[in-house]
Every structure is written in structure tokens, then in C-alpha cells.
Amino acid sequence: MDDPRWYSDRDWYADDPDVGLDGTPGPEQITGPVLRRREGIIGTTTDQRLLDSSGRADWVHTDPWRVMRITAEFVEGFGALAELGPAVSVFGSARTRPEAPEYDQAREIGRRLAEAGLAVITGGGPGVMEAANRGACEAGGMSVGLGIELPFEERMNRWVDLGVHFRYFFARKTMFVKYAQGFVVLPGGFGTLDELFEALTLAQTRKVTSFPVVLVGTTYWQGLIDWLSSSALEAGMIAPEDVERLQVTDDLDEVVSAFRTSAAS
């Protein structure tokens, strides 16, 4: 393992809580442009406060101001990414360790996409995201990270060339789709599934067109494909073409060719 740094959503600092594995201070919280450490860390996120309906009625007066912050977040994201060029969003688990085969796959995918002239967009965190950013960066391509404010803040990985931090998930999700020609999805959990099904919903409702979605790892994804093809399809909840939108492969050449074909069409 040539890069010993690894951290999950809650376990990414050394035994000394004030020193991270890379020698920098330990737990961090990024709130928009603000960095918080140690006693400066607060216990809630902007999304939590927006969605909390159990508090006092003063939200009536503060929500209009939140609209300005939300608008600013979109403006900043659009401004930062406007000249990005052709790109692919890569998703997968933040918990993937550098010695895992999925890390190597994501790194190689990032490299091959960059060599094909495509920027690589990830969530900017550890695991699969770091690996894809790393592969793109090492190949001399554009490596983009779209971070999010979380109660257990992840640092933007060091392979990101262009990073944008978001307070609101919905603003961040817009950037993943708007500036990408499609998605590559490696094994992951709820966050990965969330992005996957959002893309499929947008394609199903024709909000996006010619948007390849490639699942990498046939063993990991086969159970989901079987369920969609049987339970969901047989119950009439989806159509056959909805399942056909998904390309499942272990062949990294197929991953890159899916986006070359999309770019040419």
C-alpha cells in the first residue's frame, strides 16, 4: 500500500485527536467557506437546520435569508464549473480502503477517463472518490471534488484540483448531473445508491437524455439488477427500458467506451 492514509466517515484520525494521519490537525468541519476544528466544531449542519420543523417559529423569518444562501451556492457552483468541459461523475464508497480492489479499479478508471479527455468529478472525499481523483490527477487530467457539509466532516482529498464545498445536498446533486455526461458507479452504500437512483429517475422522466450509467462490479450489483428485473419489473413499477439503462461490467475498457460513444453521439 503506497498511500497509508485511510479514513471512514468517523474513523479518519490517529489516536491523538489533535493529529490526523497525514500530520494535520484532527477532526475538521467545513461550513461553506468556514473551517472549524476542536472547540469550534458545531453539532448540526445547514441541511439539518433547514429541514428541522420542531423548533421555534422564528424559521418564518430566517428562511427567506436561506434562499439567498441557497442561490449563492448555485451561483458559486455554476461559476466554478462553467468551463469544465466534458466530464464524468464517479461514485462509490467513502469506506473503501486503499488496499481494496475497488480502490485500484477507481484509480484506473480515473486515469483512463482523463486520458480520454474527460474530467473526473467525485464527492471529493476518501475511498473510491479519492482513488478516482487520484487516477485523474496522476494522468494530468482535471480532478474535481464536490464536498458537502456533514456532522462528521471529511477533508477534501489531496488529489482534487478544483474543489467546491456545498452546504445543501440538492445544490451539490445538481452539479453532479449538470456538468457530467454520465455516471460511473462503483460499490457503495446509501449515498452511492442515492446518486444512482436520482440519475435513473432523471433519465426515466427524460430530464436528462443520452446519459450513460455504468455500474462497475458485476458481483456487487447483480442482486440489485435481479431485483429490478424481477420484483420491480414484474409488479409493473418500472418498464423494461428502465433496467436496460444500466450497464453492468467488470471491463474497464467498456467503462470508458460508454462515454466516448456518448460524446460522439
PDB file of C-alpha atoms in Angstrom:
ATOM      1  CA  MET A   1       0.000   0.000   0.000  1.00  0.00           C
ATOM      2  CA  ASP A   2       1.828   3.086  -1.253  1.00  0.00           C
ATOM      3  CA  ASP A   3      -0.567   5.568   0.365  1.00  0.00           C
ATOM      4  CA  PRO A   4      -1.205   4.665   4.021  1.00  0.00           C
ATOM      5  CA  ARG A   5      -3.833   7.325   4.592  1.00  0.00           C
ATOM      6  CA  TRP A   6      -7.326   5.970   5.098  1.00  0.00           C
ATOM      7  CA  TYR A   7     -10.339   7.213   6.942  1.00  0.00           C
ATOM      8  CA  SER A   8     -14.018   6.302   7.043  1.00  0.00           C
ATOM      9  CA  ASP A   9     -16.822   8.659   7.947  1.00  0.00           C
ATOM     10  CA  ARG A  10     -15.949   8.535  11.650  1.00  0.00           C
ATOM     11  CA  ASP A  11     -12.527   6.933  11.782  1.00  0.00           C
ATOM     12  CA  TRP A  12     -10.063   9.057   9.880  1.00  0.00           C
ATOM     13  CA  TYR A  13      -7.758  10.428  12.541  1.00  0.00           C
ATOM     14  CA  ALA A  14      -4.979   8.977  14.631  1.00  0.00           C
ATOM     15  CA  ASP A  15      -5.130   8.026  18.323  1.00  0.00           C
ATOM     16  CA  ASP A  16      -4.184  11.595  19.140  1.00  0.00           C
ATOM     17  CA  PRO A  17      -7.439  13.502  18.359  1.00  0.00           C
ATOM     18  CA  ASP A  18      -5.458  16.617  17.506  1.00  0.00           C
ATOM     19  CA  VAL A  19      -3.309  14.980  14.837  1.00  0.00           C
ATOM     20  CA  GLY A  20      -4.559  13.392  11.614  1.00  0.00           C
ATOM     21  CA  LEU A  21      -2.897  10.517   9.793  1.00  0.00           C
ATOM     22  CA  ASP A  22      -1.220  12.967   7.421  1.00  0.00           C
ATOM     23  CA  GLY A  23       0.136  15.111  10.276  1.00  0.00           C
ATOM     24  CA  THR A  24      -2.505  17.833  10.083  1.00  0.00           C
ATOM     25  CA  PRO A  25      -4.957  18.704  12.886  1.00  0.00           C
ATOM     26  CA  GLY A  26      -7.627  16.077  13.553  1.00  0.00           C
ATOM     27  CA  PRO A  27     -11.405  16.397  13.149  1.00  0.00           C
ATOM     28  CA  GLU A  28     -12.466  19.261  10.919  1.00  0.00           C
ATOM     29  CA  GLN A  29     -15.826  20.715   9.987  1.00  0.00           C
ATOM     30  CA  ILE A  30     -16.231  22.775   6.841  1.00  0.00           C
ATOM     31  CA  THR A  31     -19.276  25.061   6.849  1.00  0.00           C
ATOM     32  CA  GLY A  32     -19.344  26.701   3.447  1.00  0.00           C
ATOM     33  CA  PRO A  33     -16.101  28.706   3.361  1.00  0.00           C
ATOM     34  CA  VAL A  34     -15.566  28.361   7.128  1.00  0.00           C
ATOM     35  CA  LEU A  35     -13.180  25.768   8.613  1.00  0.00           C
ATOM     36  CA  ARG A  36     -13.845  24.621  12.206  1.00  0.00           C
ATOM     37  CA  ARG A  37     -11.632  22.445  14.428  1.00  0.00           C
ATOM     38  CA  ARG A  38     -11.697  21.240  18.044  1.00  0.00           C
ATOM     39  CA  GLU A  39     -13.889  23.563  20.146  1.00  0.00           C
ATOM     40  CA  GLY A  40     -15.036  25.412  17.058  1.00  0.00           C
ATOM     41  CA  ILE A  41     -16.980  22.402  15.715  1.00  0.00           C
ATOM     42  CA  ILE A  42     -20.776  22.747  15.912  1.00  0.00           C
ATOM     43  CA  GLY A  43     -23.168  19.830  16.246  1.00  0.00           C
ATOM     44  CA  THR A  44     -25.605  20.461  13.397  1.00  0.00           C
ATOM     45  CA  THR A  45     -25.384  21.101   9.677  1.00  0.00           C
ATOM     46  CA  THR A  46     -27.092  23.660   7.470  1.00  0.00           C
ATOM     47  CA  ASP A  47     -29.267  20.935   5.904  1.00  0.00           C
ATOM     48  CA  GLN A  48     -30.399  19.770   9.341  1.00  0.00           C
ATOM     49  CA  ARG A  49     -31.396  23.268  10.360  1.00  0.00           C
ATOM     50  CA  LEU A  50     -33.259  23.817   7.099  1.00  0.00           C
ATOM     51  CA  LEU A  51     -35.280  20.606   7.457  1.00  0.00           C
ATOM     52  CA  ASP A  52     -35.953  20.885  11.208  1.00  0.00           C
ATOM     53  CA  SER A  53     -39.641  21.664  11.772  1.00  0.00           C
ATOM     54  CA  SER A  54     -39.645  21.044  15.541  1.00  0.00           C
ATOM     55  CA  GLY A  55     -38.034  24.299  16.594  1.00  0.00           C
ATOM     56  CA  ARG A  56     -39.429  27.737  17.315  1.00  0.00           C
ATOM     57  CA  ALA A  57     -41.423  29.730  14.779  1.00  0.00           C
ATOM     58  CA  ASP A  58     -38.530  32.076  14.060  1.00  0.00           C
ATOM     59  CA  TRP A  59     -37.858  29.955  10.937  1.00  0.00           C
ATOM     60  CA  VAL A  60     -40.584  32.063   9.317  1.00  0.00           C
ATOM     61  CA  HIS A  61     -38.209  34.999   9.446  1.00  0.00           C
ATOM     62  CA  THR A  62     -34.967  33.181   8.664  1.00  0.00           C
ATOM     63  CA  ASP A  63     -35.989  31.002   5.686  1.00  0.00           C
ATOM     64  CA  PRO A  64     -36.093  33.935   3.231  1.00  0.00           C
ATOM     65  CA  TRP A  65     -32.450  34.578   4.087  1.00  0.00           C
ATOM     66  CA  ARG A  66     -31.657  30.922   3.490  1.00  0.00           C
ATOM     67  CA  VAL A  67     -32.969  31.372  -0.035  1.00  0.00           C
ATOM     68  CA  MET A  68     -30.194  33.912  -0.614  1.00  0.00           C
ATOM     69  CA  ARG A  69     -27.597  31.450   0.681  1.00  0.00           C
ATOM     70  CA  ILE A  70     -29.001  28.676  -1.499  1.00  0.00           C
ATOM     71  CA  THR A  71     -28.940  30.979  -4.533  1.00  0.00           C
ATOM     72  CA  ALA A  72     -25.342  31.922  -3.777  1.00  0.00           C
ATOM     73  CA  GLU A  73     -24.407  28.247  -3.549  1.00  0.00           C
ATOM     74  CA  PHE A  74     -25.781  27.578  -7.028  1.00  0.00           C
ATOM     75  CA  VAL A  75     -24.076  30.683  -8.410  1.00  0.00           C
ATOM     76  CA  GLU A  76     -20.716  29.667  -6.921  1.00  0.00           C
ATOM     77  CA  GLY A  77     -21.030  26.125  -8.248  1.00  0.00           C
ATOM     78  CA  PHE A  78     -22.074  27.226 -11.726  1.00  0.00           C
ATOM     79  CA  GLY A  79     -19.264  29.769 -11.814  1.00  0.00           C
ATOM     80  CA  ALA A  80     -16.598  27.310 -10.713  1.00  0.00           C
ATOM     81  CA  LEU A  81     -17.605  24.553 -13.137  1.00  0.00           C
ATOM     82  CA  ALA A  82     -18.852  26.512 -16.146  1.00  0.00           C
ATOM     83  CA  GLU A  83     -15.687  25.952 -18.209  1.00  0.00           C
ATOM     84  CA  LEU A  84     -15.001  22.404 -17.045  1.00  0.00           C
ATOM     85  CA  GLY A  85     -15.617  20.730 -20.399  1.00  0.00           C
ATOM     86  CA  PRO A  86     -16.649  17.075 -20.886  1.00  0.00           C
ATOM     87  CA  ALA A  87     -16.727  15.236 -17.571  1.00  0.00           C
ATOM     88  CA  VAL A  88     -17.894  12.044 -15.873  1.00  0.00           C
ATOM     89  CA  SER A  89     -19.093  11.739 -12.269  1.00  0.00           C
ATOM     90  CA  VAL A  90     -17.649   8.756 -10.368  1.00  0.00           C
ATOM     91  CA  PHE A  91     -19.396   7.444  -7.243  1.00  0.00           C
ATOM     92  CA  GLY A  92     -18.571   4.776  -4.681  1.00  0.00           C
ATOM     93  CA  SER A  93     -17.978   4.173  -1.013  1.00  0.00           C
ATOM     94  CA  ALA A  94     -16.000   6.551   1.171  1.00  0.00           C
ATOM     95  CA  ARG A  95     -15.125   3.495   3.291  1.00  0.00           C
ATOM     96  CA  THR A  96     -13.121   1.732   0.589  1.00  0.00           C
ATOM     97  CA  ARG A  97      -9.555   1.204   1.797  1.00  0.00           C
ATOM     98  CA  PRO A  98      -6.528   1.832  -0.425  1.00  0.00           C
ATOM     99  CA  GLU A  99      -5.655  -1.867  -0.413  1.00  0.00           C
ATOM    100  CA  ALA A 100      -9.120  -2.881  -1.677  1.00  0.00           C
ATOM    101  CA  PRO A 101      -9.518  -3.918  -5.331  1.00  0.00           C
ATOM    102  CA  GLU A 102     -12.251  -1.292  -5.761  1.00  0.00           C
ATOM    103  CA  TYR A 103      -9.719   1.420  -4.917  1.00  0.00           C
ATOM    104  CA  ASP A 104      -7.411   0.209  -7.666  1.00  0.00           C
ATOM    105  CA  GLN A 105     -10.338  -0.006 -10.085  1.00  0.00           C
ATOM    106  CA  ALA A 106     -11.457   3.546  -9.325  1.00  0.00           C
ATOM    107  CA  ARG A 107      -7.910   4.858  -9.674  1.00  0.00           C
ATOM    108  CA  GLU A 108      -7.541   3.149 -13.054  1.00  0.00           C
ATOM    109  CA  ILE A 109     -10.950   4.441 -14.188  1.00  0.00           C
ATOM    110  CA  GLY A 110      -9.938   7.968 -13.235  1.00  0.00           C
ATOM    111  CA  ARG A 111      -6.708   7.596 -15.198  1.00  0.00           C
ATOM    112  CA  ARG A 112      -8.417   6.199 -18.296  1.00  0.00           C
ATOM    113  CA  LEU A 113     -11.137   8.844 -18.287  1.00  0.00           C
ATOM    114  CA  ALA A 114      -8.511  11.579 -18.030  1.00  0.00           C
ATOM    115  CA  GLU A 115      -6.526  10.070 -20.881  1.00  0.00           C
ATOM    116  CA  ALA A 116      -9.740  10.076 -22.936  1.00  0.00           C
ATOM    117  CA  GLY A 117     -10.007  13.835 -22.393  1.00  0.00           C
ATOM    118  CA  LEU A 118     -12.709  13.711 -19.715  1.00  0.00           C
ATOM    119  CA  ALA A 119     -12.641  15.493 -16.378  1.00  0.00           C
ATOM    120  CA  VAL A 120     -13.431  13.345 -13.332  1.00  0.00           C
ATOM    121  CA  ILE A 121     -15.970  14.587 -10.773  1.00  0.00           C
ATOM    122  CA  THR A 122     -16.362  12.954  -7.343  1.00  0.00           C
ATOM    123  CA  GLY A 123     -17.670  13.899  -3.928  1.00  0.00           C
ATOM    124  CA  GLY A 124     -14.111  14.856  -3.004  1.00  0.00           C
ATOM    125  CA  GLY A 125     -13.881  12.528  -0.020  1.00  0.00           C
ATOM    126  CA  PRO A 126     -11.875   9.371   0.764  1.00  0.00           C
ATOM    127  CA  GLY A 127     -12.220   5.832  -0.543  1.00  0.00           C
ATOM    128  CA  VAL A 128     -13.436   5.413  -4.115  1.00  0.00           C
ATOM    129  CA  MET A 129     -13.708   9.179  -4.504  1.00  0.00           C
ATOM    130  CA  GLU A 130     -10.073   9.704  -3.593  1.00  0.00           C
ATOM    131  CA  ALA A 131      -8.990   6.883  -5.895  1.00  0.00           C
ATOM    132  CA  ALA A 132     -10.815   8.289  -8.931  1.00  0.00           C
ATOM    133  CA  ASN A 133      -9.491  11.798  -8.261  1.00  0.00           C
ATOM    134  CA  ARG A 134      -6.027  10.357  -7.817  1.00  0.00           C
ATOM    135  CA  GLY A 135      -6.099   8.483 -11.110  1.00  0.00           C
ATOM    136  CA  ALA A 136      -7.247  11.585 -12.989  1.00  0.00           C
ATOM    137  CA  CYS A 137      -4.679  13.811 -11.297  1.00  0.00           C
ATOM    138  CA  GLU A 138      -1.806  11.408 -11.919  1.00  0.00           C
ATOM    139  CA  ALA A 139      -2.771  11.231 -15.602  1.00  0.00           C
ATOM    140  CA  GLY A 140      -2.701  15.012 -15.912  1.00  0.00           C
ATOM    141  CA  GLY A 141      -6.485  15.365 -16.226  1.00  0.00           C
ATOM    142  CA  MET A 142      -8.870  17.677 -14.389  1.00  0.00           C
ATOM    143  CA  SER A 143      -9.811  16.231 -10.993  1.00  0.00           C
ATOM    144  CA  VAL A 144     -12.906  17.788  -9.398  1.00  0.00           C
ATOM    145  CA  GLY A 145     -14.322  17.324  -5.889  1.00  0.00           C
ATOM    146  CA  LEU A 146     -17.775  18.462  -4.786  1.00  0.00           C
ATOM    147  CA  GLY A 147     -17.724  18.329  -0.992  1.00  0.00           C
ATOM    148  CA  ILE A 148     -20.653  18.510   1.417  1.00  0.00           C
ATOM    149  CA  GLU A 149     -21.037  19.793   4.973  1.00  0.00           C
ATOM    150  CA  LEU A 150     -21.564  16.784   7.275  1.00  0.00           C
ATOM    151  CA  PRO A 151     -21.655  16.303  11.070  1.00  0.00           C
ATOM    152  CA  PHE A 152     -18.577  14.051  10.640  1.00  0.00           C
ATOM    153  CA  GLU A 153     -16.674  16.176   8.165  1.00  0.00           C
ATOM    154  CA  GLU A 154     -14.452  14.558   5.573  1.00  0.00           C
ATOM    155  CA  ARG A 155     -11.468  16.501   4.343  1.00  0.00           C
ATOM    156  CA  MET A 156     -11.310  17.165   0.622  1.00  0.00           C
ATOM    157  CA  ASN A 157      -8.833  14.584  -0.591  1.00  0.00           C
ATOM    158  CA  ARG A 158      -5.460  15.878  -1.728  1.00  0.00           C
ATOM    159  CA  TRP A 159      -5.908  14.735  -5.350  1.00  0.00           C
ATOM    160  CA  VAL A 160      -8.615  17.303  -6.081  1.00  0.00           C
ATOM    161  CA  ASP A 161      -7.533  20.091  -8.443  1.00  0.00           C
ATOM    162  CA  LEU A 162     -10.819  22.010  -8.318  1.00  0.00           C
ATOM    163  CA  GLY A 163     -12.916  21.697  -5.171  1.00  0.00           C
ATOM    164  CA  VAL A 164     -16.278  23.220  -4.296  1.00  0.00           C
ATOM    165  CA  HIS A 165     -17.863  22.824  -0.849  1.00  0.00           C
ATOM    166  CA  PHE A 166     -21.656  22.764  -0.527  1.00  0.00           C
ATOM    167  CA  ARG A 167     -23.989  23.197   2.413  1.00  0.00           C
ATOM    168  CA  TYR A 168     -27.043  21.739   0.677  1.00  0.00           C
ATOM    169  CA  PHE A 169     -27.253  18.286  -0.878  1.00  0.00           C
ATOM    170  CA  PHE A 170     -29.679  19.369  -3.581  1.00  0.00           C
ATOM    171  CA  ALA A 171     -27.314  22.062  -4.875  1.00  0.00           C
ATOM    172  CA  ARG A 172     -24.442  19.586  -4.935  1.00  0.00           C
ATOM    173  CA  LYS A 173     -26.526  16.950  -6.726  1.00  0.00           C
ATOM    174  CA  THR A 174     -27.391  19.431  -9.436  1.00  0.00           C
ATOM    175  CA  MET A 175     -23.689  19.962 -10.146  1.00  0.00           C
ATOM    176  CA  PHE A 176     -23.021  16.211 -10.394  1.00  0.00           C
ATOM    177  CA  VAL A 177     -25.603  15.897 -13.170  1.00  0.00           C
ATOM    178  CA  LYS A 178     -25.340  19.257 -14.928  1.00  0.00           C
ATOM    179  CA  TYR A 179     -21.606  19.068 -15.590  1.00  0.00           C
ATOM    180  CA  ALA A 180     -21.308  15.333 -16.310  1.00  0.00           C
ATOM    181  CA  GLN A 181     -22.006  13.301 -19.414  1.00  0.00           C
ATOM    182  CA  GLY A 182     -22.851  10.268 -17.294  1.00  0.00           C
ATOM    183  CA  PHE A 183     -22.115   8.328 -14.106  1.00  0.00           C
ATOM    184  CA  VAL A 184     -19.684   5.563 -13.203  1.00  0.00           C
ATOM    185  CA  VAL A 185     -20.857   3.805 -10.045  1.00  0.00           C
ATOM    186  CA  LEU A 186     -18.616   1.509  -8.035  1.00  0.00           C
ATOM    187  CA  PRO A 187     -19.705  -0.438  -4.935  1.00  0.00           C
ATOM    188  CA  GLY A 188     -21.056   1.853  -2.253  1.00  0.00           C
ATOM    189  CA  GLY A 189     -23.757   2.434   0.339  1.00  0.00           C
ATOM    190  CA  PHE A 190     -26.720   4.754   0.796  1.00  0.00           C
ATOM    191  CA  GLY A 191     -25.047   7.823  -0.671  1.00  0.00           C
ATOM    192  CA  THR A 192     -23.959   5.915  -3.759  1.00  0.00           C
ATOM    193  CA  LEU A 193     -27.425   4.399  -4.209  1.00  0.00           C
ATOM    194  CA  ASP A 194     -28.994   7.818  -3.756  1.00  0.00           C
ATOM    195  CA  GLU A 195     -26.961   9.285  -6.615  1.00  0.00           C
ATOM    196  CA  LEU A 196     -27.568   6.203  -8.771  1.00  0.00           C
ATOM    197  CA  PHE A 197     -31.345   6.260  -8.445  1.00  0.00           C
ATOM    198  CA  GLU A 198     -31.519  10.010  -8.837  1.00  0.00           C
ATOM    199  CA  ALA A 199     -29.761   9.661 -12.207  1.00  0.00           C
ATOM    200  CA  LEU A 200     -32.080   6.826 -13.221  1.00  0.00           C
ATOM    201  CA  THR A 201     -35.138   8.878 -12.245  1.00  0.00           C
ATOM    202  CA  LEU A 202     -33.943  11.854 -14.274  1.00  0.00           C
ATOM    203  CA  ALA A 203     -33.349   9.587 -17.274  1.00  0.00           C
ATOM    204  CA  GLN A 204     -36.696   7.821 -16.855  1.00  0.00           C
ATOM    205  CA  THR A 205     -38.549  11.153 -16.743  1.00  0.00           C
ATOM    206  CA  ARG A 206     -36.453  12.488 -19.659  1.00  0.00           C
ATOM    207  CA  LYS A 207     -34.976  15.289 -17.607  1.00  0.00           C
ATOM    208  CA  VAL A 208     -31.622  14.129 -18.959  1.00  0.00           C
ATOM    209  CA  THR A 209     -31.003  12.376 -22.259  1.00  0.00           C
ATOM    210  CA  SER A 210     -28.070  10.333 -23.554  1.00  0.00           C
ATOM    211  CA  PHE A 211     -26.783   9.860 -20.004  1.00  0.00           C
ATOM    212  CA  PRO A 212     -24.908   6.560 -19.573  1.00  0.00           C
ATOM    213  CA  VAL A 213     -24.941   4.944 -16.134  1.00  0.00           C
ATOM    214  CA  VAL A 214     -22.238   2.279 -15.776  1.00  0.00           C
ATOM    215  CA  LEU A 215     -22.116   0.014 -12.734  1.00  0.00           C
ATOM    216  CA  VAL A 216     -18.663  -1.432 -12.083  1.00  0.00           C
ATOM    217  CA  GLY A 217     -18.596  -4.767 -10.241  1.00  0.00           C
ATOM    218  CA  THR A 218     -20.965  -7.456 -11.513  1.00  0.00           C
ATOM    219  CA  THR A 219     -20.827  -9.481  -8.294  1.00  0.00           C
ATOM    220  CA  TYR A 220     -21.748  -6.492  -6.132  1.00  0.00           C
ATOM    221  CA  TRP A 221     -24.539  -5.151  -8.364  1.00  0.00           C
ATOM    222  CA  GLN A 222     -26.108  -8.384  -9.641  1.00  0.00           C
ATOM    223  CA  GLY A 223     -28.536  -8.686  -6.733  1.00  0.00           C
ATOM    224  CA  LEU A 224     -29.901  -5.213  -7.440  1.00  0.00           C
ATOM    225  CA  ILE A 225     -30.240  -5.936 -11.159  1.00  0.00           C
ATOM    226  CA  ASP A 226     -32.047  -9.222 -10.385  1.00  0.00           C
ATOM    227  CA  TRP A 227     -34.487  -7.427  -8.066  1.00  0.00           C
ATOM    228  CA  LEU A 228     -35.197  -4.689 -10.614  1.00  0.00           C
ATOM    229  CA  SER A 229     -35.654  -7.278 -13.373  1.00  0.00           C
ATOM    230  CA  SER A 230     -37.995  -9.435 -11.305  1.00  0.00           C
ATOM    231  CA  SER A 231     -39.818  -7.802  -8.401  1.00  0.00           C
ATOM    232  CA  ALA A 232     -39.944  -4.199  -9.646  1.00  0.00           C
ATOM    233  CA  LEU A 233     -40.477  -5.028 -13.325  1.00  0.00           C
ATOM    234  CA  GLU A 234     -42.981  -7.838 -12.788  1.00  0.00           C
ATOM    235  CA  ALA A 235     -45.023  -5.625 -10.463  1.00  0.00           C
ATOM    236  CA  GLY A 236     -45.224  -3.012 -13.207  1.00  0.00           C
ATOM    237  CA  MET A 237     -43.337  -0.414 -11.181  1.00  0.00           C
ATOM    238  CA  ILE A 238     -40.770   0.146 -13.926  1.00  0.00           C
ATOM    239  CA  ALA A 239     -40.518  -0.566 -17.659  1.00  0.00           C
ATOM    240  CA  PRO A 240     -38.027  -2.884 -19.387  1.00  0.00           C
ATOM    241  CA  GLU A 241     -36.117   0.093 -20.811  1.00  0.00           C
ATOM    242  CA  ASP A 242     -35.539   1.369 -17.276  1.00  0.00           C
ATOM    243  CA  VAL A 243     -33.481  -1.704 -16.465  1.00  0.00           C
ATOM    244  CA  GLU A 244     -31.726  -1.500 -19.812  1.00  0.00           C
ATOM    245  CA  ARG A 245     -30.395   1.945 -18.916  1.00  0.00           C
ATOM    246  CA  LEU A 246     -27.943   0.252 -16.570  1.00  0.00           C
ATOM    247  CA  GLN A 247     -24.714  -1.117 -17.999  1.00  0.00           C
ATOM    248  CA  VAL A 248     -23.027  -3.558 -15.613  1.00  0.00           C
ATOM    249  CA  THR A 249     -19.426  -4.560 -16.273  1.00  0.00           C
ATOM    250  CA  ASP A 250     -16.053  -5.515 -14.856  1.00  0.00           C
ATOM    251  CA  ASP A 251     -14.274  -4.448 -18.057  1.00  0.00           C
ATOM    252  CA  LEU A 252     -12.724  -1.006 -17.638  1.00  0.00           C
ATOM    253  CA  ASP A 253     -12.406  -0.623 -21.413  1.00  0.00           C
ATOM    254  CA  GLU A 254     -16.205  -0.827 -21.590  1.00  0.00           C
ATOM    255  CA  VAL A 255     -16.491   1.866 -18.931  1.00  0.00           C
ATOM    256  CA  VAL A 256     -14.507   4.403 -20.926  1.00  0.00           C
ATOM    257  CA  SER A 257     -16.007   3.438 -24.297  1.00  0.00           C
ATOM    258  CA  ALA A 258     -19.506   4.137 -22.939  1.00  0.00           C
ATOM    259  CA  PHE A 259     -18.587   7.780 -22.569  1.00  0.00           C
ATOM    260  CA  ARG A 260     -16.611   8.037 -25.804  1.00  0.00           C
ATOM    261  CA  THR A 261     -19.754   6.805 -27.578  1.00  0.00           C
ATOM    262  CA  SER A 262     -21.898   9.287 -25.672  1.00  0.00           C
ATOM    263  CA  ALA A 263     -19.592  12.191 -26.525  1.00  0.00           C
ATOM    264  CA  ALA A 264     -19.602  11.270 -30.211  1.00  0.00           C
ATOM    265  CA  SER A 265     -23.413  10.997 -30.449  1.00  0.00           C
TER     266      SER A 265
END
